[in-house]
Amino acid sequence: MRLLLPTLLWAALLTTIMGCQEKEEQAPVRSAYYWSTTWEGDSATLGFISDNDISRLYLRYFDVVVTPEGEVMPNATIRFAKPVPDSMEVIPTVFIVNECMQKDVSILDSLLLHRILQMSETHDISQVHEIQIDCDWTKTTQKTYFAMLERLRDAAHKKGLQLSATIRLHQLSMEVPPVDRGVLMMYNTGNVADIRRNPILDMDDAGPYLRRLSNYDLPLATAYPVFAWQLLFRGDQLIGILHGDDDMNIFPGDTIIQREAELSTVLQAKEAVTRRRSNANNEIILFDISPQNIQRIKQYNYEEIFSH
């Protein structure tokens, strides 16, 4: 004789299961990039991390560039003014200039892994379970880049580490890189030199690329912009991005244009990603929470990206 659970008990179990599922859907992992050349560990940064329940930090360790002599070398290595909190999961991130993939990079993977592990050990960064590579690869450099990633992934796995890579919108139409997962970059969608358009995030530019998102065969998180640029134009010609009051010569007649992704545009982008592939928003990453951006994030309520 079978024992049947009372209808009310079934209803209670179903409600509990559905409630857990809704809770999971409403609580994406909250993460952030930190792209400054110095980890200050100041109260503003740590307070922002704590107040917004950010549990994962993508910390740019260094860049890899081609020197004037044609050598592939690390550059702009981060300096740690204070320790990184032990409770914070850190994903060491390395930006590689695409030009490097036109050089001999046969041992770059081993050099990268050694340097990342050494920096983490030196600065007592223990909560490292993954490393990330950021490179704007193209069809001409894809073969070399993917081969390097495959070697790095295999070596990282032996150390108990996962490997991820950034995915730019235009790369959604290309082959999937040999990594464990990717981060979709929902920013830098246009030509920074075009004085008529917003290069940080314009959904007219981004929208067509997202058509390929649902079929992209790689687990994804998504990063959204919370930064602004001061662009210096001379006529219609871009002179550069201003990082300070005196880092470029400004002449009469020059134009300084502020470019930013309005919060409403970012939320529109988030909604567009959700429509195409909702699980790509299971982890939401702010780019970035360097000190100069935190005040702006608070002023314009960019924290809403996490919870909206």
Short mmCIF file of C-alpha atoms in Angstrom, two decimals:
data_model
loop_
_atom_site.label_atom_id
_atom_site.label_comp_id
_atom_site.label_asym_id
_atom_site.label_seq_id
_atom_site.Cartn_x
_atom_site.Cartn_y
_atom_site.Cartn_z
CA MET A 1 0.00 0.00 0.00
CA ARG A 2 1.49 3.34 -1.07
CA LEU A 3 1.61 6.22 1.33
CA LEU A 4 0.46 9.46 -0.27
CA LEU A 5 1.76 12.76 1.02
CA PRO A 6 -1.02 15.15 1.94
CA THR A 7 -1.79 17.80 -0.64
CA LEU A 8 -0.77 20.58 1.72
CA LEU A 9 2.65 18.98 2.26
CA TRP A 10 3.22 18.70 -1.48
CA ALA A 11 2.25 22.34 -1.85
CA ALA A 12 4.67 23.34 0.90
CA LEU A 13 7.52 21.40 -0.71
CA LEU A 14 6.78 22.91 -4.12
CA THR A 15 6.67 26.40 -2.65
CA THR A 16 10.01 25.83 -0.92
CA ILE A 17 11.66 24.57 -4.11
CA MET A 18 10.29 27.42 -6.19
CA GLY A 19 11.30 29.91 -3.52
CA CYS A 20 14.87 28.60 -3.57
CA GLN A 21 14.97 28.83 -7.36
CA GLU A 22 13.67 32.41 -7.32
CA LYS A 23 16.19 33.32 -4.64
CA GLU A 24 19.00 31.95 -6.80
CA GLU A 25 17.73 33.85 -9.83
CA GLN A 26 17.51 37.08 -7.85
CA ALA A 27 20.95 36.81 -6.30
CA PRO A 28 23.71 36.91 -8.93
CA VAL A 29 27.30 36.82 -7.82
CA ARG A 30 28.43 40.42 -7.29
CA SER A 31 31.88 41.09 -8.66
CA ALA A 32 34.11 43.94 -9.80
CA TYR A 33 37.23 44.65 -11.79
CA TYR A 34 40.02 46.70 -10.26
CA TRP A 35 42.19 48.14 -13.03
CA SER A 36 44.39 50.67 -11.24
CA THR A 37 48.18 50.26 -11.09
CA THR A 38 48.10 50.51 -7.27
CA TRP A 39 45.94 48.57 -4.84
CA GLU A 40 45.34 51.22 -2.21
CA GLY A 41 43.12 49.15 0.06
CA ASP A 42 41.62 52.45 1.22
CA SER A 43 38.46 52.79 3.29
CA ALA A 44 36.40 54.00 0.31
CA THR A 45 37.24 50.92 -1.78
CA LEU A 46 36.85 48.43 1.05
CA GLY A 47 33.65 50.14 2.21
CA PHE A 48 32.19 49.98 -1.31
CA ILE A 49 33.06 46.28 -1.56
CA SER A 50 31.47 45.56 1.82
CA ASP A 51 28.37 47.72 1.29
CA ASN A 52 27.60 46.05 -2.04
CA ASP A 53 28.40 42.48 -0.99
CA ILE A 54 31.06 42.14 -3.67
CA SER A 55 32.60 38.71 -3.17
CA ARG A 56 34.89 38.40 -6.19
CA LEU A 57 37.54 40.84 -7.39
CA TYR A 58 39.14 40.66 -10.82
CA LEU A 59 42.47 42.27 -10.02
CA ARG A 60 44.64 43.38 -12.93
CA TYR A 61 48.11 42.14 -12.02
CA PHE A 62 50.01 43.45 -15.06
CA ASP A 63 49.94 43.99 -18.81
CA VAL A 64 51.98 42.21 -21.46
CA VAL A 65 53.25 44.46 -24.24
CA VAL A 66 55.75 44.55 -27.10
CA THR A 67 58.76 46.75 -26.33
CA PRO A 68 60.32 49.10 -28.93
CA GLU A 69 62.96 46.39 -29.35
CA GLY A 70 60.27 43.88 -30.30
CA GLU A 71 60.34 41.84 -27.09
CA VAL A 72 57.26 40.58 -25.27
CA MET A 73 57.49 41.87 -21.71
CA PRO A 74 55.32 42.55 -18.63
CA ASN A 75 54.38 46.18 -18.01
CA ALA A 76 52.44 48.32 -15.51
CA THR A 77 52.58 45.75 -12.73
CA ILE A 78 50.22 46.51 -9.86
CA ARG A 79 51.74 47.76 -6.61
CA PHE A 80 50.16 46.68 -3.33
CA ALA A 81 50.10 49.56 -0.86
CA LYS A 82 48.04 47.46 1.58
CA PRO A 83 47.04 43.80 1.83
CA VAL A 84 44.04 42.44 -0.03
CA PRO A 85 41.40 41.20 2.46
CA ASP A 86 41.68 37.45 3.13
CA SER A 87 37.94 37.03 2.69
CA MET A 88 38.00 38.34 -0.89
CA GLU A 89 38.19 35.87 -3.77
CA VAL A 90 40.72 37.30 -6.22
CA ILE A 91 40.97 36.45 -9.91
CA PRO A 92 44.36 37.68 -11.15
CA THR A 93 43.81 39.25 -14.55
CA VAL A 94 46.44 39.94 -17.20
CA PHE A 95 45.89 42.20 -20.20
CA ILE A 96 47.85 41.09 -23.27
CA VAL A 97 48.25 43.51 -26.18
CA ASN A 98 47.15 41.71 -29.34
CA GLU A 99 50.43 42.60 -31.05
CA CYS A 100 52.16 40.13 -28.71
CA MET A 101 50.44 37.28 -30.56
CA GLN A 102 52.44 38.18 -33.66
CA LYS A 103 55.64 37.37 -31.77
CA ASP A 104 57.15 34.17 -30.39
CA VAL A 105 54.95 33.34 -27.40
CA SER A 106 55.91 29.68 -27.11
CA ILE A 107 56.86 30.07 -23.43
CA LEU A 108 54.57 32.97 -22.54
CA ASP A 109 52.03 30.69 -20.87
CA SER A 110 54.59 29.30 -18.41
CA LEU A 111 55.98 32.77 -17.72
CA LEU A 112 52.49 34.12 -17.06
CA LEU A 113 51.53 31.34 -14.66
CA HIS A 114 54.82 31.56 -12.77
CA ARG A 115 54.53 35.33 -12.37
CA ILE A 116 50.89 35.21 -11.28
CA LEU A 117 51.57 32.52 -8.68
CA GLN A 118 54.65 34.34 -7.43
CA MET A 119 52.82 37.66 -7.06
CA SER A 120 49.93 35.99 -5.24
CA GLU A 121 52.31 34.27 -2.82
CA THR A 122 54.43 37.38 -2.25
CA HIS A 123 51.39 39.46 -1.35
CA ASP A 124 49.57 36.75 0.65
CA ILE A 125 46.64 36.55 -1.75
CA SER A 126 45.33 33.11 -0.89
CA GLN A 127 41.78 33.05 -2.27
CA VAL A 128 42.82 32.43 -5.89
CA HIS A 129 40.89 29.74 -7.76
CA GLU A 130 41.01 31.15 -11.28
CA ILE A 131 43.14 33.34 -13.51
CA GLN A 132 41.93 35.45 -16.42
CA ILE A 133 43.46 36.64 -19.68
CA ASP A 134 42.20 39.76 -21.45
CA CYS A 135 43.20 40.12 -25.11
CA ASP A 136 41.47 41.67 -28.11
CA TRP A 137 42.45 38.83 -30.42
CA THR A 138 41.56 38.86 -34.10
CA LYS A 139 41.29 36.21 -36.81
CA THR A 140 44.93 36.74 -37.73
CA THR A 141 46.15 36.13 -34.17
CA GLN A 142 43.50 33.61 -33.07
CA LYS A 143 45.53 30.46 -33.80
CA THR A 144 48.54 31.64 -31.79
CA TYR A 145 46.42 33.04 -28.97
CA PHE A 146 44.26 29.93 -28.64
CA ALA A 147 47.32 27.66 -28.60
CA MET A 148 48.80 29.77 -25.81
CA LEU A 149 45.52 29.64 -23.88
CA GLU A 150 45.31 25.86 -24.25
CA ARG A 151 48.79 25.40 -22.79
CA LEU A 152 48.02 27.86 -20.00
CA ARG A 153 44.69 26.18 -19.20
CA ASP A 154 46.32 22.75 -18.92
CA ALA A 155 49.10 24.08 -16.69
CA ALA A 156 46.61 26.03 -14.54
CA HIS A 157 44.47 22.92 -14.06
CA LYS A 158 47.49 21.08 -12.69
CA LYS A 159 47.73 23.84 -10.07
CA GLY A 160 44.04 23.54 -9.24
CA LEU A 161 43.14 26.75 -11.08
CA GLN A 162 40.50 27.51 -13.70
CA LEU A 163 41.19 29.73 -16.70
CA SER A 164 38.83 32.37 -18.05
CA ALA A 165 39.08 34.91 -20.84
CA THR A 166 37.34 38.14 -21.71
CA ILE A 167 35.00 38.04 -24.70
CA ARG A 168 34.44 41.24 -26.65
CA LEU A 169 31.21 41.64 -28.57
CA HIS A 170 32.82 41.26 -31.98
CA GLN A 171 34.43 38.01 -30.80
CA LEU A 172 30.99 36.39 -30.38
CA SER A 173 31.08 35.69 -34.13
CA MET A 174 34.44 33.91 -33.84
CA GLU A 175 35.51 30.53 -32.50
CA VAL A 176 35.18 29.90 -28.78
CA PRO A 177 38.54 30.11 -26.94
CA PRO A 178 39.83 27.01 -25.09
CA VAL A 179 39.06 28.26 -21.57
CA ASP A 180 36.75 27.17 -18.76
CA ARG A 181 34.52 30.24 -18.99
CA GLY A 182 34.37 33.77 -20.34
CA VAL A 183 33.38 37.29 -19.31
CA LEU A 184 31.30 39.17 -21.87
CA MET A 185 32.46 42.78 -22.06
CA MET A 186 29.39 44.99 -22.48
CA TYR A 187 31.47 48.12 -23.02
CA ASN A 188 33.90 49.71 -25.49
CA THR A 189 31.36 49.00 -28.19
CA GLY A 190 32.33 51.74 -30.64
CA ASN A 191 35.15 53.71 -32.19
CA VAL A 192 36.64 56.04 -29.58
CA ALA A 193 37.80 58.40 -32.35
CA ASP A 194 34.27 58.99 -33.68
CA ILE A 195 33.25 62.36 -32.25
CA ARG A 196 29.59 61.69 -33.09
CA ARG A 197 29.10 58.45 -31.13
CA ASN A 198 29.49 57.14 -27.59
CA PRO A 199 32.25 54.50 -27.73
CA ILE A 200 31.71 53.17 -24.19
CA LEU A 201 28.24 51.72 -24.70
CA ASP A 202 25.81 52.36 -27.53
CA MET A 203 23.07 49.77 -27.93
CA ASP A 204 22.78 50.58 -31.63
CA ASP A 205 26.34 49.28 -31.92
CA ALA A 206 26.02 46.44 -29.41
CA GLY A 207 22.59 45.11 -30.37
CA PRO A 208 23.52 43.28 -33.60
CA TYR A 209 26.36 41.38 -31.89
CA LEU A 210 24.03 40.07 -29.17
CA ARG A 211 22.10 38.02 -31.74
CA ARG A 212 24.89 35.43 -31.46
CA LEU A 213 24.88 35.35 -27.67
CA SER A 214 22.34 32.57 -27.14
CA ASN A 215 24.38 30.14 -29.26
CA TYR A 216 27.80 31.03 -27.91
CA ASP A 217 29.13 27.75 -26.51
CA LEU A 218 30.92 28.94 -23.38
CA PRO A 219 29.75 29.64 -19.81
CA LEU A 220 29.61 33.42 -19.40
CA ALA A 221 29.49 36.16 -16.81
CA THR A 222 28.88 39.77 -17.90
CA ALA A 223 30.79 42.97 -17.14
CA TYR A 224 29.10 46.38 -17.35
CA PRO A 225 30.73 49.85 -17.48
CA VAL A 226 30.68 52.28 -14.58
CA PHE A 227 33.44 54.58 -15.85
CA ALA A 228 33.65 57.79 -17.86
CA TRP A 229 36.21 59.17 -20.30
CA GLN A 230 37.40 62.71 -20.94
CA LEU A 231 38.25 62.76 -24.66
CA LEU A 232 40.38 65.54 -26.14
CA PHE A 233 39.52 66.43 -29.74
CA ARG A 234 41.24 68.89 -32.03
CA GLY A 235 38.60 69.54 -34.64
CA ASP A 236 37.27 66.08 -35.49
CA GLN A 237 40.57 64.39 -34.62
CA LEU A 238 40.97 62.50 -31.35
CA ILE A 239 44.13 63.57 -29.52
CA GLY A 240 43.70 61.18 -26.60
CA ILE A 241 42.01 60.33 -23.33
CA LEU A 242 42.67 62.79 -20.52
CA HIS A 243 43.73 61.16 -17.26
CA GLY A 244 44.70 64.38 -15.48
CA ASP A 245 44.75 68.13 -15.85
CA ASP A 246 48.29 68.28 -17.18
CA ASP A 247 48.90 65.01 -19.04
CA MET A 248 48.22 66.56 -22.48
CA ASN A 249 48.66 69.95 -24.07
CA ILE A 250 45.29 71.67 -24.54
CA PHE A 251 45.15 74.51 -27.07
CA PRO A 252 42.50 77.17 -27.79
CA GLY A 253 39.80 75.65 -29.94
CA ASP A 254 40.29 72.13 -28.59
CA THR A 255 37.20 70.29 -27.37
CA ILE A 256 36.92 68.08 -24.31
CA ILE A 257 34.01 65.66 -24.50
CA GLN A 258 32.91 63.47 -21.60
CA ARG A 259 31.76 60.04 -22.63
CA GLU A 260 29.96 57.75 -20.23
CA ALA A 261 27.41 54.98 -20.25
CA GLU A 262 24.28 56.34 -18.62
CA LEU A 263 22.80 54.06 -15.97
CA SER A 264 19.65 53.73 -18.07
CA THR A 265 21.72 52.51 -21.02
CA VAL A 266 23.57 49.99 -18.87
CA LEU A 267 20.29 48.64 -17.53
CA GLN A 268 19.00 48.43 -21.09
CA ALA A 269 22.11 46.42 -21.99
CA LYS A 270 21.58 44.14 -19.01
CA GLU A 271 17.99 43.52 -20.09
CA ALA A 272 19.14 42.74 -23.64
CA VAL A 273 21.65 40.18 -22.34
CA THR A 274 18.95 38.60 -20.15
CA ARG A 275 16.60 38.24 -23.14
CA ARG A 276 19.26 36.45 -25.16
CA ARG A 277 20.87 34.44 -22.36
CA SER A 278 19.71 35.00 -18.82
CA ASN A 279 22.42 32.87 -17.18
CA ALA A 280 25.06 35.29 -18.51
CA ASN A 281 23.86 37.59 -15.72
CA ASN A 282 24.30 34.97 -12.98
CA GLU A 283 27.48 36.90 -12.23
CA ILE A 284 27.48 40.66 -12.74
CA ILE A 285 30.79 42.50 -12.79
CA LEU A 286 31.35 46.25 -12.54
CA PHE A 287 34.17 47.65 -14.66
CA ASP A 288 35.80 49.05 -12.73
CA ILE A 289 36.02 50.13 -9.08
CA SER A 290 39.35 51.90 -9.26
CA PRO A 291 39.34 54.80 -6.76
CA GLN A 292 38.43 57.45 -9.32
CA ASN A 293 35.23 55.61 -10.25
CA ILE A 294 33.75 54.81 -6.85
CA GLN A 295 32.48 58.34 -6.17
CA ARG A 296 30.84 58.40 -9.58
CA ILE A 297 29.21 55.00 -9.02
CA LYS A 298 27.67 56.22 -5.76
CA GLN A 299 26.62 59.58 -7.15
CA TYR A 300 24.67 58.07 -10.04
CA ASN A 301 23.46 54.91 -8.26
CA TYR A 302 25.28 52.47 -10.50
CA GLU A 303 24.92 49.92 -7.69
CA GLU A 304 21.45 49.34 -9.17
CA ILE A 305 23.10 47.20 -11.86
CA PHE A 306 23.41 44.44 -9.27
CA SER A 307 19.82 44.42 -8.09
CA HIS A 308 17.62 45.98 -10.81
#
